[in-house]
XYZ file of C-alpha atoms in Angstrom:
443
model
C -37.346 3.379 14.191
C -36.452 6.301 16.392
C -32.422 5.965 17.199
C -31.338 7.883 21.484
C -27.899 9.270 21.194
C -26.037 6.796 24.084
C -22.964 7.336 24.999
C -22.345 4.191 25.976
C -22.927 3.410 21.966
C -20.272 6.376 21.602
C -17.810 4.985 22.892
C -18.460 1.187 21.986
C -18.502 1.914 18.474
C -15.482 2.083 16.367
C -14.035 5.104 15.212
C -12.231 5.218 11.827
C -8.651 5.464 12.895
C -5.787 7.871 10.488
C -5.210 4.468 8.218
C -8.326 3.835 8.083
C -9.591 6.536 6.041
C -6.506 5.743 4.061
C -7.439 2.341 2.593
C -11.008 3.559 2.143
C -9.281 6.469 -0.141
C -8.149 3.534 -1.874
C -10.632 2.539 -4.383
C -11.662 -1.333 -4.555
C -11.006 -3.604 -6.968
C -13.234 -4.773 -9.286
C -15.618 -7.296 -8.170
C -15.225 -6.762 -4.022
C -18.485 -5.850 -3.335
C -21.160 -7.926 -3.361
C -24.300 -7.918 -4.690
C -26.586 -9.743 -3.530
C -26.723 -11.234 0.390
C -26.839 -9.257 3.310
C -26.465 -5.909 3.925
C -23.542 -6.107 5.509
C -21.558 -8.025 3.471
C -21.219 -5.398 1.221
C -19.551 -3.535 4.207
C -17.456 -5.994 5.886
C -13.882 -5.802 4.696
C -12.302 -7.729 2.126
C -9.853 -10.000 5.035
C -13.045 -11.309 6.396
C -14.810 -14.417 4.779
C -18.538 -14.022 3.925
C -19.624 -17.048 6.634
C -22.400 -19.684 5.887
C -25.830 -18.330 6.634
C -28.780 -20.745 6.414
C -31.246 -19.299 3.841
C -34.241 -19.926 1.951
C -33.505 -21.689 -1.667
C -33.322 -18.697 -4.189
C -32.618 -15.988 -2.112
C -28.766 -15.381 -3.012
C -26.245 -17.092 -5.124
C -22.225 -16.569 -5.002
C -21.053 -14.492 -8.446
C -17.506 -13.478 -9.771
C -18.397 -12.745 -12.977
C -19.552 -12.853 -16.525
C -19.113 -16.059 -18.279
C -16.339 -14.981 -21.142
C -14.588 -12.775 -18.581
C -11.398 -13.638 -16.713
C -11.111 -13.686 -12.894
C -7.348 -13.505 -12.197
C -6.340 -10.142 -13.741
C -3.889 -7.581 -12.409
C -3.336 -4.063 -13.161
C -1.028 -2.138 -15.123
C 0.942 -0.441 -13.211
C 1.384 -4.009 -10.954
C 4.379 -5.337 -9.297
C 6.452 -8.220 -9.816
C 5.307 -10.400 -6.595
C 6.721 -13.548 -4.775
C 4.735 -13.251 -1.914
C 3.602 -16.490 -2.584
C 5.251 -18.105 -5.653
C 3.520 -22.220 -5.781
C 0.259 -20.811 -4.673
C -0.726 -22.346 -0.786
C -2.470 -19.306 -0.019
C -4.419 -18.398 -3.448
C -4.605 -21.129 -5.621
C -5.773 -20.204 -9.787
C -7.860 -22.355 -10.356
C -9.233 -22.694 -13.876
C -12.618 -22.396 -14.109
C -14.362 -23.382 -17.870
C -17.337 -20.825 -16.840
C -15.084 -17.430 -17.235
C -12.890 -19.131 -20.252
C -12.384 -15.941 -23.365
C -11.654 -19.061 -25.899
C -15.086 -20.499 -24.946
C -16.787 -16.928 -25.719
C -18.608 -18.357 -29.457
C -19.330 -21.584 -27.050
C -21.663 -19.997 -24.052
C -22.939 -17.678 -26.465
C -25.607 -20.202 -27.994
C -28.801 -20.399 -26.921
C -29.498 -23.222 -26.444
C -26.069 -23.770 -24.289
C -27.349 -20.950 -21.696
C -30.632 -22.579 -22.058
C -29.330 -25.242 -20.546
C -26.217 -24.248 -17.961
C -30.030 -22.522 -16.519
C -31.284 -25.547 -16.372
C -28.416 -27.218 -14.882
C -28.263 -24.044 -12.102
C -24.191 -23.486 -13.551
C -25.045 -19.262 -14.093
C -27.546 -16.655 -13.238
C -30.484 -15.755 -15.432
C -27.782 -11.921 -15.705
C -24.959 -14.312 -17.352
C -23.220 -14.643 -14.229
C -20.966 -18.042 -12.589
C -22.132 -18.968 -9.974
C -19.110 -20.707 -7.981
C -19.191 -21.996 -3.915
C -18.909 -20.282 -0.658
C -15.126 -21.609 -0.704
C -14.524 -20.589 -4.022
C -15.705 -17.517 -3.588
C -13.986 -16.297 -0.512
C -10.245 -17.590 -2.015
C -11.810 -15.193 -4.790
C -11.808 -12.296 -2.459
C -8.971 -12.956 -0.762
C -7.355 -12.104 -3.969
C -9.611 -8.943 -4.164
C -7.496 -7.831 -1.360
C -4.058 -8.615 -1.812
C -4.417 -6.834 -4.991
C -5.935 -3.756 -2.204
C -2.925 -4.044 -0.560
C -0.464 -3.620 -3.603
C -1.590 -0.462 -4.349
C -1.759 0.543 -0.356
C 1.508 -0.092 0.578
C 2.682 1.634 -3.094
C 1.089 4.277 -1.585
C 2.651 3.855 1.991
C 6.111 3.275 0.521
C 6.455 6.838 -0.398
C 5.632 8.046 2.914
C 8.412 5.808 4.594
C 10.923 5.849 2.286
C 12.500 9.740 3.609
C 12.029 7.999 7.219
C 13.536 5.100 6.560
C 16.898 6.665 4.431
C 17.039 8.979 7.446
C 17.036 6.079 10.606
C 19.809 4.432 8.070
C 21.845 7.292 8.766
C 21.353 7.364 12.084
C 22.627 3.535 12.389
C 25.543 3.979 10.639
C 26.973 6.634 13.039
C 26.161 4.072 15.161
C 27.699 1.130 13.883
C 30.736 3.512 13.482
C 30.607 4.429 16.916
C 30.312 0.731 17.821
C 33.281 -0.376 15.681
C 35.792 2.175 16.987
C 34.475 0.285 20.573
C 34.961 -3.280 19.721
C 38.748 -2.859 17.812
C 39.524 -1.170 21.364
C 37.894 -3.940 23.353
C 39.127 -7.586 21.012
C 43.059 -5.950 21.579
C 42.075 -5.987 24.773
C 40.694 -9.683 24.868
C 43.338 -10.600 22.468
C 46.413 -10.345 25.420
C 44.392 -12.024 27.780
C 43.032 -14.858 26.089
C 46.592 -15.205 25.371
C 47.653 -15.550 29.091
C 44.969 -18.030 28.979
C 45.315 -20.442 26.215
C 49.162 -21.365 28.367
C 46.940 -21.637 31.503
C 44.580 -23.792 29.889
C 46.855 -25.938 27.576
C 48.368 -27.310 31.210
C 45.410 -28.320 31.892
C 43.880 -29.917 28.809
C 47.134 -32.065 28.934
C 46.374 -33.086 32.405
C 42.897 -34.288 31.750
C 44.048 -35.893 28.916
C 46.558 -38.301 31.047
C 43.329 -38.974 33.845
C 40.607 -40.138 30.717
C 43.407 -42.445 29.399
C 43.082 -44.521 33.022
C 39.132 -44.274 33.169
C 38.820 -45.866 29.719
C 40.987 -48.839 30.907
C 38.761 -49.131 33.922
C 35.223 -48.920 31.723
C 37.071 -52.102 29.336
C 36.698 -53.784 32.025
C 33.616 -53.561 33.686
C 32.278 -53.499 30.596
C 33.615 -57.128 29.557
C 32.225 -58.352 32.872
C 28.334 -57.022 31.734
C 28.523 -58.552 28.949
C 28.631 -62.352 30.334
C 25.374 -61.150 33.437
C 23.613 -59.810 30.066
C 23.896 -63.466 27.690
C 22.505 -65.265 31.259
C 19.967 -63.010 32.272
C 19.522 -63.384 28.230
C 18.350 -67.434 28.453
C 16.337 -66.965 31.499
C 13.477 -65.013 30.050
C 13.625 -66.260 27.001
C 12.708 -70.387 29.277
C 10.563 -68.115 31.205
C 8.059 -66.773 27.968
C 8.209 -69.656 25.675
C 5.995 -71.416 28.445
C 4.040 -68.434 29.412
C 3.139 -68.011 25.819
C 1.981 -72.099 25.202
C -0.491 -71.088 28.289
C -1.662 -67.885 26.744
C -2.802 -70.005 23.756
C -5.047 -72.429 24.736
C -6.961 -69.637 27.042
C -7.583 -67.825 23.882
C -8.985 -70.836 21.862
C -11.155 -71.439 24.757
C -12.809 -67.549 25.254
C -13.025 -67.621 21.365
C -14.911 -70.599 20.697
C -17.097 -68.085 23.504
C -16.586 -65.158 21.928
C -18.773 -66.593 18.661
C -21.181 -68.319 20.425
C -22.441 -64.762 21.742
C -21.747 -62.918 18.277
C -24.183 -65.102 16.489
C -27.364 -64.893 19.095
C -26.887 -60.788 18.808
C -26.748 -60.834 15.530
C -29.994 -61.947 15.353
C -31.736 -60.137 17.725
C -29.908 -57.350 16.599
C -31.417 -58.029 12.957
C -35.057 -57.798 14.584
C -34.751 -54.858 16.648
C -33.268 -52.545 13.341
C -35.847 -53.128 11.589
C -37.842 -51.731 14.024
C -36.147 -49.204 15.378
C -35.836 -48.233 10.998
C -39.529 -47.094 10.782
C -39.657 -45.234 13.570
C -36.103 -43.495 12.361
C -37.246 -42.061 9.144
C -40.860 -40.901 10.374
C -38.733 -39.038 12.751
C -36.112 -37.898 10.250
C -38.783 -36.600 8.090
C -40.285 -34.832 11.044
C -37.132 -32.677 11.984
C -36.328 -31.484 8.210
C -39.268 -29.500 8.338
C -39.302 -28.309 11.626
C -35.746 -27.622 10.469
C -36.508 -25.030 7.136
C -39.215 -23.652 9.122
C -36.528 -21.843 11.353
C -34.222 -21.212 9.499
C -37.094 -19.147 7.292
C -37.527 -16.915 10.283
C -34.240 -16.680 11.160
C -32.878 -15.189 7.745
C -35.841 -12.908 8.084
C -34.772 -11.293 11.441
C -30.970 -11.515 10.955
C -31.919 -9.647 7.865
C -33.512 -6.757 9.941
C -31.556 -6.438 12.739
C -28.515 -5.993 10.502
C -30.611 -3.197 8.513
C -30.946 -2.682 12.401
C -27.661 -1.865 13.486
C -26.817 0.294 10.025
C -29.424 3.328 10.055
C -27.814 3.172 14.044
C -23.799 3.895 13.907
C -24.718 6.286 10.984
C -27.082 8.192 13.182
C -24.469 7.437 16.381
C -21.380 9.640 13.639
C -24.283 12.521 13.583
C -25.109 12.937 17.102
C -20.818 12.824 17.596
C -20.734 15.841 14.572
C -23.393 18.002 15.811
C -21.900 17.568 19.612
C -18.421 19.196 18.500
C -20.025 21.453 15.927
C -21.840 22.676 19.827
C -18.418 22.990 21.934
C -17.205 24.181 18.995
C -19.978 27.158 18.521
C -19.301 28.024 22.910
C -16.014 28.096 22.825
C -15.116 30.912 19.679
C -18.134 32.726 21.868
C -16.499 32.575 24.396
C -13.246 33.352 23.346
C -14.433 36.434 21.192
C -16.067 38.186 24.513
C -13.082 37.655 26.899
C -11.054 39.481 23.275
C -13.749 42.066 23.829
C -13.324 42.102 27.656
C -9.204 43.240 27.180
C -9.851 45.423 24.861
C -12.061 48.079 25.884
C -9.389 48.264 29.298
C -8.628 50.922 27.736
C -7.204 53.368 31.495
C -4.239 51.083 30.989
C -0.186 52.697 29.887
C 0.959 51.571 26.951
C 3.875 48.747 28.599
C 0.807 47.605 30.004
C -1.612 47.220 26.831
C 1.552 45.795 25.196
C 2.149 43.371 27.923
C -1.838 42.988 28.513
C -2.149 41.488 24.497
C 0.656 39.265 25.266
C -0.068 37.641 27.498
C -3.408 37.230 26.408
C -2.014 35.607 23.134
C 0.453 33.382 25.172
C -3.276 32.339 27.176
C -4.019 31.126 23.668
C -1.596 29.518 22.958
C -1.563 27.349 26.713
C -5.298 25.806 25.714
C -4.212 25.402 22.402
C -1.114 22.999 24.491
C -3.638 21.773 26.758
C -6.106 20.587 25.113
C -4.178 18.485 22.608
C -1.980 17.266 25.939
C -5.710 15.252 26.793
C -5.730 12.193 25.066
C -9.112 9.838 25.170
C -9.374 7.493 28.606
C -8.123 9.885 30.678
C -4.154 9.906 29.410
C -1.662 12.582 28.863
C 1.533 13.224 26.702
C 3.879 16.100 26.618
C 3.800 18.501 24.247
C 7.105 20.424 24.608
C 11.221 19.146 25.442
C 11.319 21.799 28.218
C 8.169 20.406 30.317
C 9.853 20.292 33.881
C 12.031 23.271 33.556
C 13.039 24.812 36.797
C 10.782 27.664 38.550
C 13.916 30.922 37.517
C 11.017 32.353 35.243
C 9.053 32.984 38.654
C 11.401 35.555 40.129
C 12.055 37.184 36.476
C 8.961 38.381 36.186
C 8.616 39.401 40.048
C 11.151 41.372 39.972
C 9.824 42.916 36.714
C 6.777 43.877 38.299
C 8.745 45.457 40.961
C 10.673 47.765 38.168
C 7.981 49.182 35.824
C 6.180 49.797 39.320
C 9.167 52.001 40.312
C 9.289 53.952 37.137
C 5.793 55.100 37.310
C 5.356 58.700 37.168
C 4.973 59.849 40.958
C 2.646 63.404 40.556
C -0.581 62.091 39.830
C -3.250 60.388 41.812
C -4.488 59.110 38.847
C -1.235 56.740 37.860
C -1.038 55.514 40.972
C -4.762 54.067 41.297
C -4.057 52.317 37.933
C -1.012 51.076 38.672
C -3.168 49.394 41.609
C -6.126 48.381 39.926
C -3.033 46.739 36.908
C -0.789 44.916 39.801
C -4.158 43.126 41.382
C -5.150 41.630 38.011
C -0.967 41.028 37.502
C -1.426 39.481 40.616
C -4.335 37.238 39.317
C -3.383 36.361 36.115
C 0.355 35.593 37.026
C 0.199 31.853 38.012
C -1.735 31.346 34.892
C 1.760 32.085 32.763
C 4.211 30.992 34.964
C 2.826 27.526 34.900
C 2.923 27.513 30.686
C 6.096 30.385 30.612
C 8.443 26.283 29.695
C 6.482 25.370 26.747
C 6.811 29.096 25.347
C 10.670 29.865 25.818
C 10.847 26.265 24.569
C 8.418 27.708 21.161
C 10.682 30.949 21.289
C 14.115 29.072 21.180
C 12.766 27.022 18.528
């Protein structure tokens, strides 16, 4: 199938980041890439589970390793990990098919035939498992892969971490000095406040004692009134219960007669429904099997086409980038030849012209670096917002150089006029890039 290089498809395509490239450079554990099922299962990352996709019988079987080979193995340089000590995330279950001590038993021909007949192993002597067990095994392989990635990233972050610790220690020392000064002021203020609060608390305690006496008297009256109300409610409830019991007996007898009549009708109708339901289920099952086989074929073909399309789009991106770089280099070489052909300039203007060309190249490189995808911008220099003092300096430099030119010959005057006109065209670009180059020279 012929694909077209569409910009919408290129934008929607997920581009690999720097972290993705680091992860791809580290080899995955053995058995992480399945040799069965759909094509995207082999490209699928370890953190995502294999879905339950209905397919024809014998299309794929979930296998982990051959019989007699251990499942839960670790690398030689693995670290002591207490991330999941009680095995809540991954359960290391025992499987007799992968027991090393049962290899002589499984190597017998009769036992192998029995296992094949029972559907526990494949013809390649690989132990079958359920989808849940296979996803748990993929999760275990993902943890092994993550451990190797962490060991590599830990070395990269060590130096930056040490620098942050030193800066944090200095900041804490400054904060500690400020805290001590603030604490001394607070101690003096707290002593004054404590004396005032002590007087207020004594007055509150006296008022609370008086309130407690009034509450005791009120509680006694409330207890007496509550007891009288409870006696009245108990008498009313007893009379209500007797009337409810009589009504319940009558309702139960009526309900019993209704149930007997409905059961007789239900048994007659159930026999008729049962025959119709069996015929309907048989027809539905046949239709489902046919639909599953058709969906499996369509899904297999569509996923193959998606993988081919992604590869084609990546090739288009690389060719477009190569064409852009080639045109850009040709433009730079053409400009350089044009500037080199100007041999009639004086020596000091020729040096200034070369320096300006070099600064223009750096400015173009900086301008391209500041333009990020999706219309974003960033500032690559610290002195980006420096004031326009450099503009006055350049104008004074031009006036001084023009005054030092020889005035005897007419040719020198015409040359200076041409140079001054060209300088006025290039001067705005130089002034725009001046803060960036000054910062680089200082660094």
